[in-house]
Coordinates of C-alpha atoms in Angstrom, one line a residue:
M273 CA -54.4 -149.6 42.7
S274 CA -56.2 -149.5 46.1
H275 CA -53.9 -146.6 47.2
L276 CA -55.1 -144.4 44.3
A277 CA -58.3 -142.5 44.3
P278 CA -61.1 -143.8 42.0
Q279 CA -61.0 -140.7 39.8
A280 CA -57.2 -141.1 39.4
A281 CA -57.6 -144.7 38.4
I282 CA -60.1 -143.8 35.8
F283 CA -58.7 -140.7 34.3
S284 CA -54.9 -141.4 34.5
P285 CA -53.6 -142.8 31.2
S286 CA -50.3 -144.0 32.6
V287 CA -52.0 -145.9 35.4
A288 CA -54.4 -147.4 33.0
R289 CA -51.6 -148.6 30.7
A290 CA -49.7 -150.0 33.6
A291 CA -52.8 -151.9 34.9
A292 CA -53.5 -153.2 31.4
S293 CA -49.9 -154.4 31.0
T294 CA -49.9 -156.1 34.4
A295 CA -53.2 -157.8 33.7
K296 CA -51.8 -159.0 30.4
D297 CA -48.7 -160.4 32.1
W298 CA -50.8 -162.2 34.8
A299 CA -53.0 -163.7 32.0
Y300 CA -49.9 -165.0 30.3
V301 CA -48.5 -166.4 33.6
D302 CA -51.8 -168.1 34.4
G303 CA -52.0 -169.7 31.0
W304 CA -48.4 -171.0 31.3
L305 CA -49.1 -172.4 34.7
R306 CA -52.2 -174.0 33.5
R307 CA -50.4 -175.7 30.7
Q308 CA -47.6 -176.9 33.0
F309 CA -50.0 -178.4 35.4
T310 CA -52.0 -180.0 32.6
S311 CA -48.9 -181.6 31.1
S312 CA -47.8 -182.8 34.5
S313 CA -51.2 -184.3 35.3
T314 CA -51.4 -186.1 32.0
S315 CA -48.0 -187.6 32.4
T316 CA -48.6 -188.9 35.9
S317 CA -52.2 -190.1 35.6
S318 CA -53.5 -190.4 32.0
S319 CA -56.7 -192.1 33.2
S320 CA -58.0 -189.2 35.3
K321 CA -60.1 -186.7 33.4
S322 CA -60.1 -183.8 35.9
T323 CA -57.2 -181.4 35.8
P324 CA -56.2 -179.9 39.1
P325 CA -55.9 -176.1 39.0
P326 CA -52.7 -174.3 39.9
P327 CA -52.3 -173.6 43.7
S328 CA -53.1 -170.2 44.9
F329 CA -50.4 -167.8 45.7
E330 CA -49.8 -164.1 46.5
R331 CA -50.1 -161.9 43.5
N332 CA -47.7 -159.0 43.8
P333 CA -45.1 -157.4 41.5
E334 CA -42.2 -159.4 42.9
T335 CA -44.0 -162.7 42.3
L336 CA -44.9 -161.6 38.8
E337 CA -41.3 -160.6 38.0
V338 CA -40.0 -164.0 39.2
L339 CA -42.6 -165.9 37.3
L340 CA -41.8 -164.0 34.1
A341 CA -38.1 -164.8 34.5
L342 CA -38.9 -168.4 35.1
I343 CA -41.1 -168.6 32.0
A344 CA -38.3 -167.0 29.9
A345 CA -35.7 -169.4 31.2
N346 CA -38.1 -172.4 30.6
E347 CA -38.8 -171.3 27.0
E348 CA -35.1 -170.9 26.3
A349 CA -34.4 -174.4 27.7
D350 CA -37.3 -175.8 25.6
E351 CA -35.8 -174.1 22.5
E352 CA -32.4 -175.5 23.3
R353 CA -33.8 -179.0 23.8
D354 CA -35.7 -178.7 20.5
R355 CA -32.5 -177.7 18.7
L356 CA -30.6 -180.6 20.2
A357 CA -33.4 -183.0 19.2
R358 CA -33.3 -181.7 15.6
L359 CA -29.5 -182.0 15.5
E360 CA -29.6 -185.6 16.9
A361 CA -32.3 -186.5 14.4
S362 CA -30.3 -185.1 11.5
A363 CA -27.2 -186.9 12.8
L364 CA -29.1 -190.1 13.1
D365 CA -30.4 -189.8 9.6
E366 CA -26.9 -189.2 8.3
V367 CA -25.6 -192.2 10.2
R368 CA -28.4 -194.4 8.9
A369 CA -27.7 -193.2 5.3
V370 CA -24.0 -194.0 5.7
E371 CA -24.8 -197.4 7.1
A372 CA -27.2 -198.1 4.3
G373 CA -24.6 -197.1 1.7
R374 CA -21.9 -199.2 3.4
R375 CA -24.1 -202.2 3.5
Q376 CA -25.1 -201.8 -0.1
N377 CA -21.4 -201.5 -1.1
S378 CA -20.5 -204.6 1.0
S379 CA -23.3 -206.6 -0.5
S380 CA -22.4 -205.6 -4.1
S381 CA -18.8 -206.4 -3.5
S382 CA -19.7 -209.8 -2.0
N383 CA -21.9 -210.6 -5.0
N384 CA -19.1 -209.7 -7.4
D385 CA -16.5 -211.8 -5.7
G386 CA -18.4 -215.1 -6.1
D387 CA -19.1 -218.0 -4.0
H388 CA -15.4 -218.7 -3.2
D389 CA -15.3 -215.4 -1.3
S390 CA -18.3 -216.2 0.8
S391 CA -16.2 -217.7 3.5
Q392 CA -13.8 -214.7 3.6
T393 CA -13.6 -212.9 7.0
P394 CA -15.2 -209.4 7.0
N395 CA -13.1 -206.3 6.9
G396 CA -11.7 -205.4 10.4
L397 CA -12.3 -201.6 9.9
L398 CA -15.9 -202.1 9.0
L399 CA -16.4 -204.5 11.9
A400 CA -14.9 -202.0 14.3
E401 CA -17.0 -199.2 12.9
D402 CA -20.2 -201.3 13.2
L403 CA -19.3 -202.3 16.7
L404 CA -18.7 -198.7 17.7
T405 CA -21.9 -197.6 16.1
A406 CA -23.8 -200.3 17.9
L407 CA -22.3 -199.3 21.2
D408 CA -23.0 -195.7 20.6
A409 CA -26.6 -196.5 19.7
G410 CA -27.0 -198.6 22.8
L411 CA -25.8 -196.0 25.2
S412 CA -28.1 -193.6 26.9
K413 CA -27.8 -189.9 26.8
E414 CA -26.0 -189.9 30.2
G415 CA -23.7 -192.6 28.9
Q416 CA -22.9 -190.7 25.8
T417 CA -22.2 -187.6 27.9
A418 CA -19.9 -189.6 30.2
L419 CA -18.1 -191.1 27.2
D420 CA -17.6 -187.7 25.6
A421 CA -16.3 -186.4 28.9
L422 CA -13.9 -189.3 29.2
A423 CA -12.6 -188.7 25.7
D424 CA -12.2 -185.0 26.3
V425 CA -10.2 -185.7 29.5
S426 CA -8.1 -188.3 27.8
L427 CA -7.3 -185.9 25.0
S428 CA -6.6 -183.0 27.4
L429 CA -4.3 -185.1 29.5
D430 CA -2.5 -186.6 26.4
A431 CA -3.6 -190.1 27.4
A432 CA -5.7 -191.1 24.4
T433 CA -3.6 -194.2 23.9
D434 CA -4.1 -195.4 27.5
P435 CA -7.2 -194.0 29.0
S436 CA -7.1 -196.3 32.0
P437 CA -8.1 -194.9 35.5
S438 CA -4.6 -195.5 36.8
N439 CA -3.0 -193.6 33.9
L440 CA -5.5 -190.8 34.1
S441 CA -5.0 -190.5 37.9
H442 CA -1.2 -190.4 37.3
R443 CA -1.7 -187.6 34.7
F444 CA -4.0 -185.8 37.1
V445 CA -1.3 -186.0 39.9
E446 CA 1.4 -184.7 37.5
L447 CA -0.9 -181.9 36.3
Q448 CA -1.7 -181.0 40.0
G449 CA 2.1 -180.9 40.7
R450 CA 2.7 -178.6 37.7
M451 CA -0.2 -176.4 38.8
H452 CA 1.3 -176.0 42.3
E453 CA 4.7 -175.2 40.8
A454 CA 3.1 -172.7 38.5
E455 CA 1.3 -171.1 41.5
H456 CA 4.6 -170.9 43.4
L457 CA 6.3 -169.3 40.4
L458 CA 3.4 -166.9 40.0
H459 CA 3.7 -166.0 43.7
R460 CA 7.4 -165.4 43.4
V461 CA 6.9 -163.3 40.3
G462 CA 4.3 -161.3 42.2
L463 CA 6.7 -160.7 45.0
L464 CA 9.4 -159.7 42.6
Q465 CA 7.0 -157.4 40.8
S466 CA 5.9 -155.8 44.1
Y467 CA 9.6 -155.4 45.1
L468 CA 10.4 -153.8 41.7
A469 CA 7.4 -151.5 42.1
D470 CA 8.5 -150.5 45.6
E471 CA 12.1 -149.8 44.3
S472 CA 10.7 -147.9 41.4
A473 CA 8.6 -145.8 43.6
R474 CA 11.5 -145.2 46.0
L475 CA 13.8 -144.2 43.1
S476 CA 11.2 -141.9 41.7
A477 CA 10.8 -140.2 45.1
F478 CA 14.6 -139.9 45.4
L479 CA 14.8 -138.4 41.9
E480 CA 12.1 -135.9 42.7
E481 CA 13.9 -135.0 45.9
L482 CA 17.1 -134.4 44.0
R483 CA 15.2 -132.2 41.6
T484 CA 13.3 -130.2 44.2
A485 CA 15.3 -130.3 47.5
P486 CA 17.0 -127.0 48.4
Q487 CA 20.2 -128.7 49.5
Y488 CA 20.8 -130.2 46.1
Q489 CA 20.2 -126.9 44.2
L490 CA 23.1 -124.8 43.0
R491 CA 23.8 -121.4 44.5
D492 CA 24.3 -118.3 42.5
G493 CA 28.0 -118.4 42.5
E494 CA 28.1 -122.1 41.9
E495 CA 25.7 -121.8 39.0
K496 CA 28.0 -119.2 37.4
S497 CA 31.1 -121.3 38.0
A498 CA 29.2 -124.3 36.5
E499 CA 28.3 -122.2 33.5
E500 CA 31.9 -121.1 33.1
L501 CA 33.2 -124.7 33.4
E502 CA 30.6 -125.7 30.8
R503 CA 31.8 -123.0 28.4
A504 CA 35.4 -124.0 29.0
V505 CA 34.6 -127.6 28.3
K506 CA 32.8 -126.6 25.1
T507 CA 35.8 -124.5 24.0
M508 CA 38.3 -127.2 24.7
A509 CA 36.1 -129.7 22.9
S510 CA 36.0 -127.4 19.9
R511 CA 39.8 -127.1 20.0
L512 CA 40.4 -130.8 20.4
P513 CA 40.5 -131.6 16.7
E514 CA 43.0 -128.8 16.1
L515 CA 45.2 -130.0 19.0
T516 CA 45.0 -133.6 17.7
R517 CA 46.2 -132.5 14.2
H518 CA 49.0 -130.5 15.9
V519 CA 50.2 -133.5 17.8
E520 CA 50.1 -135.7 14.7
A521 CA 52.1 -133.1 12.8
L522 CA 54.7 -133.0 15.6
E523 CA 54.9 -136.8 15.6
K524 CA 55.6 -136.8 11.9
R525 CA 58.2 -134.1 12.1
V526 CA 60.1 -135.4 15.1
G527 CA 59.8 -139.0 14.0
I528 CA 58.9 -140.7 17.3
P529 CA 59.7 -144.4 16.9
P530 CA 56.9 -146.8 17.5
L531 CA 57.1 -148.3 21.0
T532 CA 56.1 -151.8 22.0
V533 CA 55.4 -153.4 25.3
E534 CA 58.7 -155.2 25.2
D535 CA 60.6 -152.0 24.7
L536 CA 58.8 -150.4 27.6
R537 CA 59.7 -153.4 29.8
H538 CA 63.4 -153.1 28.9
D539 CA 63.4 -149.4 29.5
E540 CA 61.7 -149.9 32.9
E541 CA 64.4 -152.5 33.9
A542 CA 67.2 -150.1 32.8
Y543 CA 65.6 -147.3 34.8
L544 CA 65.4 -149.5 37.9
D545 CA 69.0 -150.5 37.5
L546 CA 70.0 -146.8 37.3
L547 CA 68.0 -146.1 40.5
A548 CA 69.8 -148.9 42.4
R549 CA 73.2 -147.6 41.2
K550 CA 72.2 -144.1 42.3
K551 CA 71.4 -145.3 45.8
D552 CA 74.8 -147.0 46.1
L553 CA 76.6 -143.8 44.9
D554 CA 74.6 -141.7 47.3
A555 CA 75.6 -143.9 50.2
Q556 CA 79.3 -143.6 49.2
V557 CA 79.1 -139.9 48.8
K558 CA 77.3 -139.5 52.1
A559 CA 80.4 -140.8 53.9
F560 CA 82.4 -137.7 52.7
A561 CA 79.7 -135.3 53.7
G562 CA 81.0 -132.2 55.6
L563 CA 84.5 -132.1 53.9
P564 CA 85.6 -128.9 52.1
P565 CA 85.7 -128.9 48.4
D566 CA 89.5 -128.3 48.2
V567 CA 91.5 -131.5 48.0
E568 CA 94.4 -130.2 50.1
A569 CA 92.2 -128.8 52.8
A570 CA 90.2 -132.0 52.8
R571 CA 93.5 -134.0 53.2
V572 CA 94.6 -131.8 56.1
E573 CA 91.3 -132.2 57.8
L574 CA 91.4 -135.9 57.2
E575 CA 94.9 -136.1 58.9
G576 CA 93.6 -134.1 61.8
L577 CA 90.7 -136.5 62.2
R578 CA 93.1 -139.5 62.0
A579 CA 95.2 -137.9 64.8
Q580 CA 92.1 -137.5 66.9
L581 CA 91.2 -141.1 66.2
R582 CA 94.7 -142.3 67.3
E583 CA 94.5 -140.2 70.5
A584 CA 91.1 -141.6 71.3
T585 CA 92.3 -145.1 70.7
E586 CA 95.4 -144.7 73.0
R587 CA 93.2 -143.1 75.7
R588 CA 90.8 -146.0 75.4
D589 CA 93.6 -148.6 75.8
A590 CA 95.0 -146.8 78.8
N591 CA 91.6 -146.6 80.5
F592 CA 91.1 -150.3 79.8
E593 CA 94.4 -151.3 81.4
M594 CA 93.7 -149.2 84.5
L595 CA 90.3 -150.8 84.7
V596 CA 91.7 -154.3 84.5
E597 CA 94.4 -153.6 87.2
R598 CA 91.8 -152.1 89.5
E599 CA 89.4 -154.9 89.2
S600 CA 91.9 -157.7 89.3
P601 CA 92.4 -159.4 92.8
V602 CA 95.6 -158.7 94.7
K603 CA 97.8 -161.8 95.2
V604 CA 99.2 -162.0 98.8
R605 CA 102.5 -163.7 99.1
T606 CA 103.0 -165.9 102.2
S607 CA 106.5 -167.0 103.5
R608 CA 107.0 -170.7 104.1
R609 CA 108.5 -171.7 107.4
F610 CA 110.7 -174.7 107.6

């Protein structure tokens, strides 16, 4: 409050309330520190009568805030420790009551059995429970925590029947391998998801382009023709049932025999045979192309063609003989002298 004027410090109610609250907080902090140092000094040296005061430190709002947070955390930890202590005490009382009842039952059963049962071996289940209880009671808090952690790990790794270090390490390695496989699968799924997202965005952009791009829009004439085609399709669709009934009536009236695949195959083979025969006949008829339709005139023309053929044959033979005589060597006859 040194930055304020004395009159403001006296006559400002808000400043006075803030100063009173701060003083109350500092008093609470000083009392807590004094108790802490008193308890620590009594625990370390119970013979010394003088209690050392807390060390001096800078008193500012930041320090006050940190100390208040520390006090709150310490009180919460103390409450948690008290609750745990009460729970442990109640659990210990229950265990002691169960042990007392069990011992009483065992003593009564041994008294009822007689002297001949005195040499009988104790029950294995009771012995195991007593042994476990004794081990649990002999463990420290850290040991109990470690034992609970080992039991939790064994149950989590499904190794309760064999919680040996080798088995647990083997299960840890298997779990690590599965975790790596799951990470790889998760990475692949992420890549696939990103790819699908990209493809979806690309298709959405393409669809938007198809809807808005001018090159994909219909012109005025095309729009009218499209409307006309749509009306024609609707008209034909409305007439389709009537046409179907008309076709069915014609089939009933004409009596079209039912066709099978085998009948169609036979008809196709007959049709192919007819086509082959037609080709042969066309080739034969083509030889008489150019002849007159009259039979006598055709015969006369045929005789004329035969005469021309004979003349051409004779001329060919004559030319061949002349060629042979011209190309053959001349034999010179020589007279022999005696």
